[in-house]
Coordinates of C-alpha atoms in Angstrom, one line a residue:
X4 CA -4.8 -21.4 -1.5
X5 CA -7.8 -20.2 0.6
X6 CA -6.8 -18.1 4.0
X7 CA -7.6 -21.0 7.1
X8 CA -5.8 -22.6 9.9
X9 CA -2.3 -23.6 9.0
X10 CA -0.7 -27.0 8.9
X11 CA 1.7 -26.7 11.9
X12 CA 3.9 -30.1 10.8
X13 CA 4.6 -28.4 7.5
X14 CA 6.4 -25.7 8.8
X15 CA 6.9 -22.0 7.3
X16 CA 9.5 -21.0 5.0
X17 CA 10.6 -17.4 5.7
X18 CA 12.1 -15.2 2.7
X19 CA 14.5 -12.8 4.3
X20 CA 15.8 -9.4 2.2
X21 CA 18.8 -9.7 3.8
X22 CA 20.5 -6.8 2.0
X23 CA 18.9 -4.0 4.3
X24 CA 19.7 -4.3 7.6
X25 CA 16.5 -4.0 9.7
X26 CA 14.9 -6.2 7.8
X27 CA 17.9 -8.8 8.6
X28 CA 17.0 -8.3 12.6
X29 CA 13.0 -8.8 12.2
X30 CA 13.7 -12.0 10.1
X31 CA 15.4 -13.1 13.1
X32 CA 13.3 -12.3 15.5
X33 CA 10.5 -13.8 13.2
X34 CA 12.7 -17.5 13.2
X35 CA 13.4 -17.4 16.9
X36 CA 9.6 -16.9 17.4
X37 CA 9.0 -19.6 15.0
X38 CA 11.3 -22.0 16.9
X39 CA 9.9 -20.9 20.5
X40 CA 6.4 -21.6 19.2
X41 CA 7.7 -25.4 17.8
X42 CA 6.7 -24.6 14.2
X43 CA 9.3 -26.0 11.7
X44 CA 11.0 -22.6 9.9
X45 CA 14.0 -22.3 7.4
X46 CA 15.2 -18.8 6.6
X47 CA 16.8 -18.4 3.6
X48 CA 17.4 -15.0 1.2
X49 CA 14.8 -13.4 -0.9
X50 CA 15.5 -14.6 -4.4
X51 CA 17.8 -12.1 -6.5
X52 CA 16.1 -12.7 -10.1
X53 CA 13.3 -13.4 -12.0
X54 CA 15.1 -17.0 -12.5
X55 CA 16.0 -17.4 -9.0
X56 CA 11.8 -16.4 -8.2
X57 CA 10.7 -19.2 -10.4
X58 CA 13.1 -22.0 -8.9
X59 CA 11.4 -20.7 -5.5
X60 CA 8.3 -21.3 -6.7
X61 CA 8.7 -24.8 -8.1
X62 CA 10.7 -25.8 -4.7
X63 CA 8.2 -24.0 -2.1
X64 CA 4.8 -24.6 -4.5
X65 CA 1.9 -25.6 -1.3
X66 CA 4.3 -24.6 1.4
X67 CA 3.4 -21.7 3.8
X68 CA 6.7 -18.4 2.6
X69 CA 6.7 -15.5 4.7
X70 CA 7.9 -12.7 2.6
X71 CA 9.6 -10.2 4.7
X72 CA 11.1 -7.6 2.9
X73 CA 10.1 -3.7 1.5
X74 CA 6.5 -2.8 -0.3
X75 CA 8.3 -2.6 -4.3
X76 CA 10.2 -6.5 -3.8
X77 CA 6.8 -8.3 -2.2
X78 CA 6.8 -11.3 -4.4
X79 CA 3.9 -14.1 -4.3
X80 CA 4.6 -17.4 -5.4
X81 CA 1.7 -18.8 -7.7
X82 CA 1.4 -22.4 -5.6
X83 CA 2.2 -21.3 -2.2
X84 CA -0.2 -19.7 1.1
X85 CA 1.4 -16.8 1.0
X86 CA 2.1 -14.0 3.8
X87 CA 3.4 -10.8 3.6
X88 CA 5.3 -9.1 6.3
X89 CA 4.9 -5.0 5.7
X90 CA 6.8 -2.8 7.4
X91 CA 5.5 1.0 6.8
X92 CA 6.3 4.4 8.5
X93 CA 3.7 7.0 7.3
X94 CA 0.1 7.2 7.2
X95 CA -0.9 5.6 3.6
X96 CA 1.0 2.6 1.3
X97 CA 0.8 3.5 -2.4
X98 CA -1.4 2.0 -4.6
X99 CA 1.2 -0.4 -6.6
X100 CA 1.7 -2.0 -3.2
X101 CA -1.3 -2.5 -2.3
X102 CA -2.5 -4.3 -5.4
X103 CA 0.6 -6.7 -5.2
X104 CA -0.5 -7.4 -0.7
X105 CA -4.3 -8.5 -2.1
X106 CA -2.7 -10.8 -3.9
X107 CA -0.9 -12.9 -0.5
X108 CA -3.0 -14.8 1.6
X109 CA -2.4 -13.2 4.4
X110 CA -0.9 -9.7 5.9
X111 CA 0.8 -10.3 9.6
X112 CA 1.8 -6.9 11.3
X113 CA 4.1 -5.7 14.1
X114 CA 1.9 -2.6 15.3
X115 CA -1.9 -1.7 15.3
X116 CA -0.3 1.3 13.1
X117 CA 0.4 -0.9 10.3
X118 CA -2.5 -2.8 10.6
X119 CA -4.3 0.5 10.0
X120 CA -2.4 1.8 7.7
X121 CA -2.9 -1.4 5.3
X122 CA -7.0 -1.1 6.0
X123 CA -6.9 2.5 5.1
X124 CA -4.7 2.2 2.0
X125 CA -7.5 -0.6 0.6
X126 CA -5.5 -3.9 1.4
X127 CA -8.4 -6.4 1.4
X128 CA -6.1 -9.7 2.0
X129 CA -6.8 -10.9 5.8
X130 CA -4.8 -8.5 8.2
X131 CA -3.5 -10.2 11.6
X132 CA -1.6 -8.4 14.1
X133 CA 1.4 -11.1 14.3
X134 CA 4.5 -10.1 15.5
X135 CA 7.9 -11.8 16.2
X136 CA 9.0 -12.0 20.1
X137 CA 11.3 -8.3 20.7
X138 CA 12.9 -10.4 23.6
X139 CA 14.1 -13.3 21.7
X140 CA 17.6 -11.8 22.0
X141 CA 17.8 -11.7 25.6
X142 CA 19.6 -8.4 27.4
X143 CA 19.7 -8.1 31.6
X144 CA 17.4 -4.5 32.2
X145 CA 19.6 -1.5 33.8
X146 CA 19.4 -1.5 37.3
X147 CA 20.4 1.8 38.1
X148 CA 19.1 5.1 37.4
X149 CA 21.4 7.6 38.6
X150 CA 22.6 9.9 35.7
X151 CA 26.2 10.0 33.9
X152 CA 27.8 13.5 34.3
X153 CA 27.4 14.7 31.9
X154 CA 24.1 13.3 31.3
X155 CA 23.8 10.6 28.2
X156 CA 21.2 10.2 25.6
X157 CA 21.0 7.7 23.4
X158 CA 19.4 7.5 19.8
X159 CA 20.2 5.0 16.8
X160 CA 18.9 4.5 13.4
X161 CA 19.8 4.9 9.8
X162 CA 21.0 7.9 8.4
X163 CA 17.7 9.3 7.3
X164 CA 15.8 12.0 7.0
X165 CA 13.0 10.1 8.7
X166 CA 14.7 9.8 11.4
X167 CA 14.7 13.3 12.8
X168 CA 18.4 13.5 13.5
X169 CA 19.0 17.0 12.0
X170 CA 15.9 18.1 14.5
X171 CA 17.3 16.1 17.5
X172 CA 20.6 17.9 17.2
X173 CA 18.8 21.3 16.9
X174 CA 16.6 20.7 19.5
X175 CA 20.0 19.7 21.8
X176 CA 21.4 22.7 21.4
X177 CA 18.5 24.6 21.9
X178 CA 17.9 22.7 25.3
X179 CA 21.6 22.5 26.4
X180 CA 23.4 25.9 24.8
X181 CA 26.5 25.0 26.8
X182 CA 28.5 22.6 25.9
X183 CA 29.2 20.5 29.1
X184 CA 25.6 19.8 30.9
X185 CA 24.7 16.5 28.3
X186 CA 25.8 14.8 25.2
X187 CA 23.9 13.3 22.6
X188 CA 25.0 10.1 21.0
X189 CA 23.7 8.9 17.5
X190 CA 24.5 5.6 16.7
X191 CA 24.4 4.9 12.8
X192 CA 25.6 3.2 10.6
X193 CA 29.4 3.1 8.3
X194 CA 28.2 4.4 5.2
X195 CA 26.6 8.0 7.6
X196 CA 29.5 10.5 6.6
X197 CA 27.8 13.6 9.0
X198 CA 29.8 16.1 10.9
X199 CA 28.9 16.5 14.2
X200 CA 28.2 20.1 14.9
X201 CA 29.2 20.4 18.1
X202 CA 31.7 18.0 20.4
X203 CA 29.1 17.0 22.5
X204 CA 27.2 15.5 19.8
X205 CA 28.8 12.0 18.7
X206 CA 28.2 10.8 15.5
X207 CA 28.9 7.0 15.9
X208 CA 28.7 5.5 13.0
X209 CA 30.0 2.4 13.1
X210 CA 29.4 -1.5 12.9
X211 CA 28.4 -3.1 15.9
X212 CA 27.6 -6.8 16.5
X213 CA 23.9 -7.7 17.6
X214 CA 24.7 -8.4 21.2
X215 CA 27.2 -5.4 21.7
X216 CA 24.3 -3.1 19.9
X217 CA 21.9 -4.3 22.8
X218 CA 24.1 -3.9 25.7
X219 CA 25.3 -0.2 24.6
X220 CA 21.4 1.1 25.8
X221 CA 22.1 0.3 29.5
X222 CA 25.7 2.9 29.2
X223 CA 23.3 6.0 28.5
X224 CA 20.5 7.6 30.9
X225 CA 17.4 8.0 28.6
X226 CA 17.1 7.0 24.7
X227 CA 14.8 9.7 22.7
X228 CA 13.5 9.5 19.3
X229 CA 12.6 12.3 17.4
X230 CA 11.7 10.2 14.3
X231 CA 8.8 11.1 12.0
X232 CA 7.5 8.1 11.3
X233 CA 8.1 4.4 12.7
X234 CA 5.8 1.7 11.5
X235 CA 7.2 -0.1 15.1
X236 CA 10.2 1.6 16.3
X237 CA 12.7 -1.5 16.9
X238 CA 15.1 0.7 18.8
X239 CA 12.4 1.9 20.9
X240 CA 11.4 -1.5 22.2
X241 CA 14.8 -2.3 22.7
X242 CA 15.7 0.7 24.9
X243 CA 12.4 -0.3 27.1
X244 CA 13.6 -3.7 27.3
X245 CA 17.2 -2.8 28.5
X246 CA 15.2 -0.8 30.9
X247 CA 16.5 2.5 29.5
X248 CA 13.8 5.5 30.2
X249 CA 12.7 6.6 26.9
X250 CA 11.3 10.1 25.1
X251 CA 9.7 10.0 22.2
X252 CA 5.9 11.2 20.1
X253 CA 3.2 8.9 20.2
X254 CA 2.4 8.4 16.8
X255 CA 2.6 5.1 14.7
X256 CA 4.3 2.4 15.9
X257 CA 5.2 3.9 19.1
X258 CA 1.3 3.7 20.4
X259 CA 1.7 -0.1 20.3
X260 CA 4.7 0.1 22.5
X261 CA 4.2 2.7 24.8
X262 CA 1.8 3.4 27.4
X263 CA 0.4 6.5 29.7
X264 CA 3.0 7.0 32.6
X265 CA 5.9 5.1 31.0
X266 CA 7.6 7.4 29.1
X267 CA 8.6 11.1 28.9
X268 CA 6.1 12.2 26.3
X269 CA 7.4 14.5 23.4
X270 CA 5.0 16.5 21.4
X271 CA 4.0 16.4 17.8
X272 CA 1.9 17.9 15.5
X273 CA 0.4 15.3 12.3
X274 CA 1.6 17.2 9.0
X275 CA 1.4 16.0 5.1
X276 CA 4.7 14.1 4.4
X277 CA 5.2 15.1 0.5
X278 CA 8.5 13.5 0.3
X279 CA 10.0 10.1 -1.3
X280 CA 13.5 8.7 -2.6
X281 CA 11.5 7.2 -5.5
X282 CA 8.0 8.0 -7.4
X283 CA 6.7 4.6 -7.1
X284 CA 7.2 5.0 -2.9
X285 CA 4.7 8.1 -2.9
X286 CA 1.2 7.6 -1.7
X287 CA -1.1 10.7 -1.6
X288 CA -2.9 12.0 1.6
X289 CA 0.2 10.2 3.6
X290 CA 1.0 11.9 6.7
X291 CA 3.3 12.1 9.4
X292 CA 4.5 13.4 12.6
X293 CA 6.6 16.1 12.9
X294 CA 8.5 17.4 16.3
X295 CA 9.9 20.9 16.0
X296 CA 13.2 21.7 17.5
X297 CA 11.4 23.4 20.2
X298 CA 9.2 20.1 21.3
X299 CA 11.8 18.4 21.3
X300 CA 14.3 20.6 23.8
X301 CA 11.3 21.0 26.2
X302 CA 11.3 17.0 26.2
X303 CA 15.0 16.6 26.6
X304 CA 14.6 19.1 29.6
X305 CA 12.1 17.4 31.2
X306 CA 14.1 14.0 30.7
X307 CA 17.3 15.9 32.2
X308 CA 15.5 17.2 35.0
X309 CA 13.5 14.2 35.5
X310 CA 14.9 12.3 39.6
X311 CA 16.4 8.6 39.5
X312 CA 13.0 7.4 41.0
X313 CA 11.2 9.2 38.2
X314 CA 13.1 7.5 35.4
X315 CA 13.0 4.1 37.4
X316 CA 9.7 4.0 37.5
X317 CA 8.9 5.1 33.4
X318 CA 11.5 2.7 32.6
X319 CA 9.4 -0.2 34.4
X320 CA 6.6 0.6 33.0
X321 CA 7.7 0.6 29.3
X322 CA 9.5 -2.8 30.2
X323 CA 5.9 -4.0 30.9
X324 CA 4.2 -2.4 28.0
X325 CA 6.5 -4.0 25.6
X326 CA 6.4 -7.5 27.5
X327 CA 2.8 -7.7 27.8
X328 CA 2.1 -7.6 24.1
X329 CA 6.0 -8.3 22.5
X330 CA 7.2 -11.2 24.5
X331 CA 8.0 -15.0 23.7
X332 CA 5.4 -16.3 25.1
X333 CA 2.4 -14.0 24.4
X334 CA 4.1 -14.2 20.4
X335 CA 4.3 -17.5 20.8
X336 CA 1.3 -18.6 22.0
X337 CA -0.6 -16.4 19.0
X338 CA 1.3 -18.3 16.1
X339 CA 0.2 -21.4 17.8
X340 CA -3.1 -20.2 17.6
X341 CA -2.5 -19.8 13.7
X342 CA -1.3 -23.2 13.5
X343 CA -3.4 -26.6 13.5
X344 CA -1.4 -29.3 15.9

């Protein structure tokens, strides 16, 4: 099928990899956007087998699939307008993926970084910044901005090394040699079997349900992120939403949701990012950011220091930031651009 405006009336079909969890959430988001915008969507899993793939392609053959699920699994179907949905962290996709993404129809992305990352990398299939709406699951902003004693922050994500956990911890203690001043809260998940090095670190790692995950922002005073590498940074956008004052780099995917003024900037320094869980996930030339223990405990001081009035006003204008490009209506309105009435 050749890349054009899409048949609205014929509705999408959305393959989900349900298995890993934050690929579970965007699918969501991706369906409630969907809905808001009026375009007919069924979600359903990503097919488990070879078999399974070629009963998908028989059923779906000239329906519009939206495959949303990890660079190795991307899947086309031989009969179908096919769009990929790539999420990616660090500066370059390896090759094997991007010979499977020219062969979709389309490449929609959450972040400019993507977007660039897929140009750069040599994916030649169309590339349209197309998010899902980060405010389909509706949470009430925090209202005030007076600090816990001692003073909370807030950071969640998987148990990674991406993540930057074991240099957020450093850089707490570094920043806050006393126990007693702040506590750190990680929020993980079950399978995470850390020891906390100190008792004011918490390692939470437990299941939480969507709508509890969302409220818990709003019970901390600033969320920070000391990740390497976020292709959007999920969490992120969800602390500015809940109107939670956030610290973080801006690399990646957090130059699509953050702006100058609105949050408590944490320096980085771009550095070759040599590792991989598998061969096939390497890309040469990929690059990341990296925030040394010390970068980090400067921006945790500046965050603990930081008045009620300054946090207030970062954490409205991160709310905005994220709104004015990530909302239902703006997401919305540019699927139904996409789509022929």
């Amino acid at each position: 099928m050749k890349p054009g405006r899409l048949g609205k009336s014929a509705g999408v079909t959305l393959l989900t990899d349900f298995a890993r969890g934050s690929y579970e959430v965007i699918g969501r988001l991706y369906r409630l956007t969907l809905e808001g915008a009026k375009v007919p969507v069924v979600e359903e899993p990503l097919p488990a087998s070879a078999e399974d793939w070629e009963k998908t392609a028989e059923r779906l053959a000239g329906a519009v699939v939206l495959h949303n699920t990890i660079g190795p699994l991307f899947h086309p179907l031989p009969n179908s307008f096919n769009i990929a949905l790539p999420h990616h962290e660090w500066s370059r996709y390896p090759k094997g993926w991007v010979d499977t993404l020219n062969r979709f129809d389309e490449v929609w992305t959450t972040s400019d970084f993507v977007a660039d990352v897929m140009r750069n990398s040599g994916v030649k299939a169309p590339i349209l910044f197309m998010p899902p709406a980060l405010d389909a699951d509706a949470v009430s902003p925090k209202m005030e901005w007076e600090a816990h004693a001692p003073f909370s922050f807030y950071s969640c994500g998987e148990a990674h090394f991406r993540k930057g956990f074991h240099l957020l911890m450093a850089g707490f203690m570094e920043a806050f040699p006393q126990v007693g001043a702040a506590r750190l809260v990680i929020k993980t998940s079950p399978s995470c079997k850390w020891t906390s090095p100190r008792e004011d670190i918490e390692i939470a790692a437990n299941w939480m349900e969507r709508d509890d995950m969302l409220a818990e922002y709003k019970k901390h005073d600033a969320y920070v992120s000391a990740s390497l590498g976020e292709g959007l940074g999920l969490p992120l956008a969800e602390a500015a939403l809940a109107g939670l004052p956030v610290t973080a780099n801006f690399w990646g995917g957090h130059e699509s949701l953050l702006a100058e003024g609105g949050f408590f900037k944490m320096e980085s320094g771009v550095i070759d990012q040599f590792f991989c869980s598998d061969p096939s996930y390497f890309a040469p030339g990929q690059k990341c950011a990296l925030s040394t223990p010390q970068m980090i405990s400067a921006a945790l001081r500046r965050v603990y220091e930081s008045t009620p009035e300054e946090r207030r006003t970062m954490a409205k204008i991160a709310r905005d930031r994220v709104l004015s490009r990530y909302a239902m209506e703006v997401c919305a309105e540019r699927l139904l651009n996409r789509f022929v009435f």
